[in-house]
XYZ file of C-alpha atoms in Angstrom:
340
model
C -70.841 -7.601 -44.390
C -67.607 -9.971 -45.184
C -67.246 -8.280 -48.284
C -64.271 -5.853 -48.882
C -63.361 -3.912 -51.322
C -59.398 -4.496 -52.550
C -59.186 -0.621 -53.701
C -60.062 -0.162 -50.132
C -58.068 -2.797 -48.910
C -55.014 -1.654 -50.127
C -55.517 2.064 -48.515
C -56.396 0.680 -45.874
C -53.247 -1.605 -45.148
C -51.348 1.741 -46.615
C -52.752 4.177 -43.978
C -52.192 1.060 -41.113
C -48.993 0.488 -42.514
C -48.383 4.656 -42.128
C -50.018 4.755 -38.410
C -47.692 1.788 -37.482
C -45.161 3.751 -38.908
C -45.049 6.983 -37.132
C -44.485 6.468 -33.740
C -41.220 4.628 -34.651
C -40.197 7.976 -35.856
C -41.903 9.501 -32.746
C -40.467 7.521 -30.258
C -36.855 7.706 -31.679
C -35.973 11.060 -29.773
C -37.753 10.006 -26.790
C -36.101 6.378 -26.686
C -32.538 8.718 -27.040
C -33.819 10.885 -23.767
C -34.721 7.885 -21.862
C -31.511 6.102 -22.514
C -29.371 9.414 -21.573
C -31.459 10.314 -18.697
C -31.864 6.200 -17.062
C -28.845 6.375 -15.423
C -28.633 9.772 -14.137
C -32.119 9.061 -12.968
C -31.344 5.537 -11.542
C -27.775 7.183 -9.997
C -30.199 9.819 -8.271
C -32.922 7.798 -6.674
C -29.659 5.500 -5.387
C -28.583 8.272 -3.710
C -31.865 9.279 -2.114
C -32.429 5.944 -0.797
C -29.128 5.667 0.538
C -26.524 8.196 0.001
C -24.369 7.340 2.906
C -22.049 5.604 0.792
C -21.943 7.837 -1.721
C -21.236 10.666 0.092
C -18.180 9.190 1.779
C -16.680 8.364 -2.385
C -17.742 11.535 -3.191
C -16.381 13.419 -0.429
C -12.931 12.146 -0.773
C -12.570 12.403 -4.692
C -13.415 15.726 -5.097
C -11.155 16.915 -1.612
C -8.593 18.753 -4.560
C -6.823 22.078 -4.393
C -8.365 23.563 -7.585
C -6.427 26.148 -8.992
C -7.441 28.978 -11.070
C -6.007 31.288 -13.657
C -2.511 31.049 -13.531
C -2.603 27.388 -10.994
C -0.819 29.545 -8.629
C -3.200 30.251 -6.041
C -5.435 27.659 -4.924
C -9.297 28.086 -5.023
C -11.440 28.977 -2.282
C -14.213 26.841 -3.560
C -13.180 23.307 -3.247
C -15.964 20.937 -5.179
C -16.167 19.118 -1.821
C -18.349 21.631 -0.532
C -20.895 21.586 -3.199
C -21.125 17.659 -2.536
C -21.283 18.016 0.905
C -23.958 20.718 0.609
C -25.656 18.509 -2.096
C -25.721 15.599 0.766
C -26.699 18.534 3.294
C -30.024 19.114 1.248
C -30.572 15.610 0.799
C -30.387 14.768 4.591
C -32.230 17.686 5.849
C -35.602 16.522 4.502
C -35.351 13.460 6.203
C -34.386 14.431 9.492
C -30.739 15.967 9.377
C -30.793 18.940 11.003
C -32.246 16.861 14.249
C -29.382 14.911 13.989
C -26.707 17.520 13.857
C -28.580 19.312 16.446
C -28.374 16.020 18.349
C -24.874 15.393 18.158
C -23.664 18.874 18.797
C -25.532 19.414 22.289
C -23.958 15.476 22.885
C -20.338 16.645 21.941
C -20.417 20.319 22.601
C -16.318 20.569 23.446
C -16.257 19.208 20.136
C -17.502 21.697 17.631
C -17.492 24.288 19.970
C -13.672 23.635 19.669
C -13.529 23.570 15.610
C -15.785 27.013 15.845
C -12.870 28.193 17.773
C -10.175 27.249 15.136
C -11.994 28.652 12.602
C -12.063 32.013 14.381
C -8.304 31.942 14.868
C -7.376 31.341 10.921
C -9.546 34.540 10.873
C -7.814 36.572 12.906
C -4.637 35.174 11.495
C -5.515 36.012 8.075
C -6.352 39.839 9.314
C -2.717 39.823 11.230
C -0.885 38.717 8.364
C -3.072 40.855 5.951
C -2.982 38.249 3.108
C -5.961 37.514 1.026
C -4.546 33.709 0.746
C -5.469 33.420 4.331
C -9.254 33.577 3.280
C -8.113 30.229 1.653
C -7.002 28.787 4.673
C -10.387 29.761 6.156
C -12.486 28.405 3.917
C -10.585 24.627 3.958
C -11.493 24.996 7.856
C -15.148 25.717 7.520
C -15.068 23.677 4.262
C -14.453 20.783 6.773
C -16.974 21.506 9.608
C -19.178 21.522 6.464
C -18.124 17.772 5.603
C -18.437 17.028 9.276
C -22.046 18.549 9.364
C -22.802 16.597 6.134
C -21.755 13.090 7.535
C -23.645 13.471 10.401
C -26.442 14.535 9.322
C -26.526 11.495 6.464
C -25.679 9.214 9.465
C -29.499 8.097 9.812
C -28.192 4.793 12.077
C -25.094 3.154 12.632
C -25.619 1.128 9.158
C -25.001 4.755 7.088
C -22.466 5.741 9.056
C -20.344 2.114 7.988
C -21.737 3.292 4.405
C -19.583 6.235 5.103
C -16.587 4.818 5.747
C -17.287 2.154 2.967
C -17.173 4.879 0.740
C -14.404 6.385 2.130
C -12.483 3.549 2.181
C -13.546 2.927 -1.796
C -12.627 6.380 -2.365
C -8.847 6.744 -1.119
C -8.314 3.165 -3.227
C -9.550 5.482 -6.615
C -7.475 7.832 -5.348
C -4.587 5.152 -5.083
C -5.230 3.567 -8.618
C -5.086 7.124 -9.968
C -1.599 7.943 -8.171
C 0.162 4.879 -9.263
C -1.100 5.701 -13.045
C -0.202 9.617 -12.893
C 2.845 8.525 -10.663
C 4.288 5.792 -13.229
C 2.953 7.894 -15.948
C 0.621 5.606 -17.540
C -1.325 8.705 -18.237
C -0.701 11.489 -17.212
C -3.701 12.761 -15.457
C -4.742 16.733 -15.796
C -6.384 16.803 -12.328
C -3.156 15.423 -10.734
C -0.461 16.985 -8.716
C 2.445 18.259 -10.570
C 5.290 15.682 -10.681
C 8.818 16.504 -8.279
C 11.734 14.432 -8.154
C 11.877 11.434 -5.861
C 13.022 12.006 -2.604
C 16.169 10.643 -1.089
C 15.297 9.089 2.916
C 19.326 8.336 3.760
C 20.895 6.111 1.454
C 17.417 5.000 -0.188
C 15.877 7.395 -3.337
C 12.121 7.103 -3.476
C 11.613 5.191 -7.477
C 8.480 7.197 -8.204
C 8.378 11.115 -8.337
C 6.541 12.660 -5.490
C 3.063 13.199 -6.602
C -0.779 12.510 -6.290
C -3.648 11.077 -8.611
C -5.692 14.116 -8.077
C -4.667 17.704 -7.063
C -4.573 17.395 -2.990
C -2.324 17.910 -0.079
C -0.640 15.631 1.214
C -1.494 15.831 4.753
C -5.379 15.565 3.494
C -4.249 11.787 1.836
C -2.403 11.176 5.220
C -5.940 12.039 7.292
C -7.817 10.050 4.253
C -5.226 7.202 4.224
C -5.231 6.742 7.844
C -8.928 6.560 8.173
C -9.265 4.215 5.174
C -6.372 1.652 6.858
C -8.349 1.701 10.168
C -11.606 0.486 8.458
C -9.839 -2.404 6.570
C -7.856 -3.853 9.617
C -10.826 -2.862 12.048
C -12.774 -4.989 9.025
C -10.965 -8.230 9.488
C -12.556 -9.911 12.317
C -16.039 -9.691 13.600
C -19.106 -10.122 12.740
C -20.202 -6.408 11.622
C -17.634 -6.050 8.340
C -17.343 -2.546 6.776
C -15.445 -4.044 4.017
C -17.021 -7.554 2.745
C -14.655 -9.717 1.402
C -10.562 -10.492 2.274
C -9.269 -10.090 -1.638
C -10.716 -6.561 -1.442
C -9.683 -5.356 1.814
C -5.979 -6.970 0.627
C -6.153 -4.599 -2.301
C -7.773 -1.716 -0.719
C -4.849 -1.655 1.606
C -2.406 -2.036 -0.967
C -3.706 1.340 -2.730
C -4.147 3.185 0.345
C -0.714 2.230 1.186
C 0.490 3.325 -1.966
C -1.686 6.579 -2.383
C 0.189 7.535 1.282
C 3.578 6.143 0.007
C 3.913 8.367 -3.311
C 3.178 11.596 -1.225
C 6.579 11.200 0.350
C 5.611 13.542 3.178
C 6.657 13.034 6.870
C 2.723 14.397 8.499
C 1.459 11.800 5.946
C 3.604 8.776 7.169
C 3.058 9.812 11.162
C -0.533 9.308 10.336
C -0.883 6.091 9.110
C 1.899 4.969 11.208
C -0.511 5.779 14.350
C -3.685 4.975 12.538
C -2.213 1.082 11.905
C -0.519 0.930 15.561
C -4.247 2.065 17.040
C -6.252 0.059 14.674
C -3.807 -3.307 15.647
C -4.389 -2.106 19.461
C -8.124 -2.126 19.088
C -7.881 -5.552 16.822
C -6.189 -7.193 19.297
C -8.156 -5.957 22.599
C -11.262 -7.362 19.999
C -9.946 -10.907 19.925
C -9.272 -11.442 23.530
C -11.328 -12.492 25.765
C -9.934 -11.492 28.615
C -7.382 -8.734 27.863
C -4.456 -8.065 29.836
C -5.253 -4.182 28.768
C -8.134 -3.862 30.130
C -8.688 -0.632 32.466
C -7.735 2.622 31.993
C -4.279 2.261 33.482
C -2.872 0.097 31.618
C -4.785 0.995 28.187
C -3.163 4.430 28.711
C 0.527 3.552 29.250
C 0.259 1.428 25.923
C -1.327 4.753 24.195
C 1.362 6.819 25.689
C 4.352 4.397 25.215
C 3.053 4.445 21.251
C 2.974 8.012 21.197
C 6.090 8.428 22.653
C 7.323 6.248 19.688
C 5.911 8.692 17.064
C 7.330 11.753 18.849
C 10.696 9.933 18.837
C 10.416 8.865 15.326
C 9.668 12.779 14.881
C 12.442 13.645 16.858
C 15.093 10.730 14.132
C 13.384 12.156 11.229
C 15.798 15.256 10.303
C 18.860 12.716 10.574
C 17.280 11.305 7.534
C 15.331 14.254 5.950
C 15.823 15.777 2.508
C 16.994 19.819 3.135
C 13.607 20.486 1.362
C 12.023 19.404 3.747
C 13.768 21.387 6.499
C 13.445 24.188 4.658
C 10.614 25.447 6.238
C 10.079 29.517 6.908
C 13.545 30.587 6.024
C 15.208 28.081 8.683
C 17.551 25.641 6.712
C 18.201 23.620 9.601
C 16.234 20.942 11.837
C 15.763 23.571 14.140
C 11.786 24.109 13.314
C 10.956 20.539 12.949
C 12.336 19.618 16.904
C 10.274 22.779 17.403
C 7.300 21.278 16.111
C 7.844 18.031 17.352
């Protein structure tokens, strides 16, 4: 009753002092879990929010050629399809598979068309009686997986700019990591092997032939092409993919650049008709009344560019390297006018 005891006192503070002690000792571990697992956990509940724009970085930095064992034979097992098929599960319990469903009965000709090539690389890969071909075949259904994916993370028409926001991010990473590997700033163990520069007429490339990460290089053309689109497409208008004009600038720059290094003629067709469409569809944007307006005339401007490309095609063995002529045992420009 307001007396203490100082004998008791003093235990007293001693076994308070010990019980304020012990969960500093206790909570040490879990402070070191909860600092480890916060941004794995924080990354994670991003993406199930809204993993549109993940998905589309995602998806185009992990689009390698993995080899294995001896890095002569590529892998059939790209890490793009576990992403995708990560996104897949993601998007299925909130609707997904309604939306793929969706889209394939409004674009039948469409997949129904992919099934079809799909089929083919199968039956070429039992004519030629290769097991590489089972590669081939899984890079085609690898990419009516990605397809699948982005549709079915496509919730409305704001996740599918997330895609291409992602996208767009993505082939600049893969751009940054190019020039670095490329200039060999470091030299990157996930990158393409370096090969001389190649000569186009009287001008030699000044950077070896190579990519930031493992991939071909009609992939970076396809990736390039789509990420140029989205940053002109992105400079007028209201409804910006790409927020901001220093950041498109630079995005362009890389994607440029990523395209560039690859020094491949599929790759350069690409963005060439990815930039002519894009400025088409930029221009028929800003004009109020366009003088291309029907189908007509819409189509002779389509065909007239196309009939550029084909021509540009047609000049490109004047000014080839023999490499790359030097396709299926015929060292002339023979298979290319073929092609073309």
């Amino acid at each position: 009753n307001g007396m203490t005891n100082p004998g008791m006192e003093s235990n007293m503070g001693g076994a308070g002092t010990a019980a304020q002690a012990a969960p500093r000792y206790v909570s040490l571990p879990a402070s070191l879990v909860a600092l480890v697992t916060y941004p794995v956990v924080a990354l994670l509940s991003r993406l199930w929010r809204r993993p549109a724009v993940y998905f589309g970085l995602l998806a185009v930095l992990t689009v390698t050629v993995l080899r294995e064992g001896s890095w002569s034979a590529p892998t059939p097992l790209p890490p793009v399809l576990l992403i995708s098929l990560g996104f897949l599960a993601i998007a299925i319990t909130k609707g997904g598979m309604r939306r793929i469903v969706s889209a394939c009965l409004r674009n039948p000709v469409v997949f129904l068309l992919y099934v079809l090539v799909c089929l083919i690389e199968v039956l070429l890969m039992y004519y030629h009686g290769s097991e590489r071909g089972w590669v081939y075949v899984a890079g085609r259904v690898g990419f009516l997986l990605v397809l699948l994916s982005a549709v079915a993370v496509s919730t409305d028409a704001a996740a599918a700019k997330d895609i291409l926001r992602g996208m767009t991010l993505g082939v600049g990473v893969m751009g940054v990591l190019t020039l670095v590997h490329a200039m060999q700033i470091v030299n990157l163990p996930f990158g393409a092997s370096l090969a001389p520069g190649r000569t186009f007429g009287p001008f030699r490339m000044p950077l070896p032939r190579t990519m930031g990460i493992d991939v071909s290089p009609g992939k970076v053309g396809i990736l390039g092409a789509l990420a140029l689109s989205t940053v002109l497409l992105s400079s007028a208008g209201a409804n910006r993919i790409i927020e901001g004009s220093g950041l498109r600038a630079v995005l362009f720059v890389l994607a440029a650049a990523a395209v560039v290094v690859t020094q491949t003629r599929g790759a350069y067709l690409a963005v060439l008709a990815a930039v002519g469409f894009s400025a088409y569809f930029l221009i028929e944007r800003s004009r109020e009344r366009s003088w291309f307006a029907g189908s007509f005339r819409s189509g002779l401007v389509i065909v007239l560019y196309c009939l550029l490309l084909v021509l540009g095609n047609l000049t490109f063995p004047a000014l080839a390297p023999d490499a790359i002529l030097n396709v299926g045992g015929t060292h002339t420009a023979e298979n290319v006018f073929v092609r073309a």
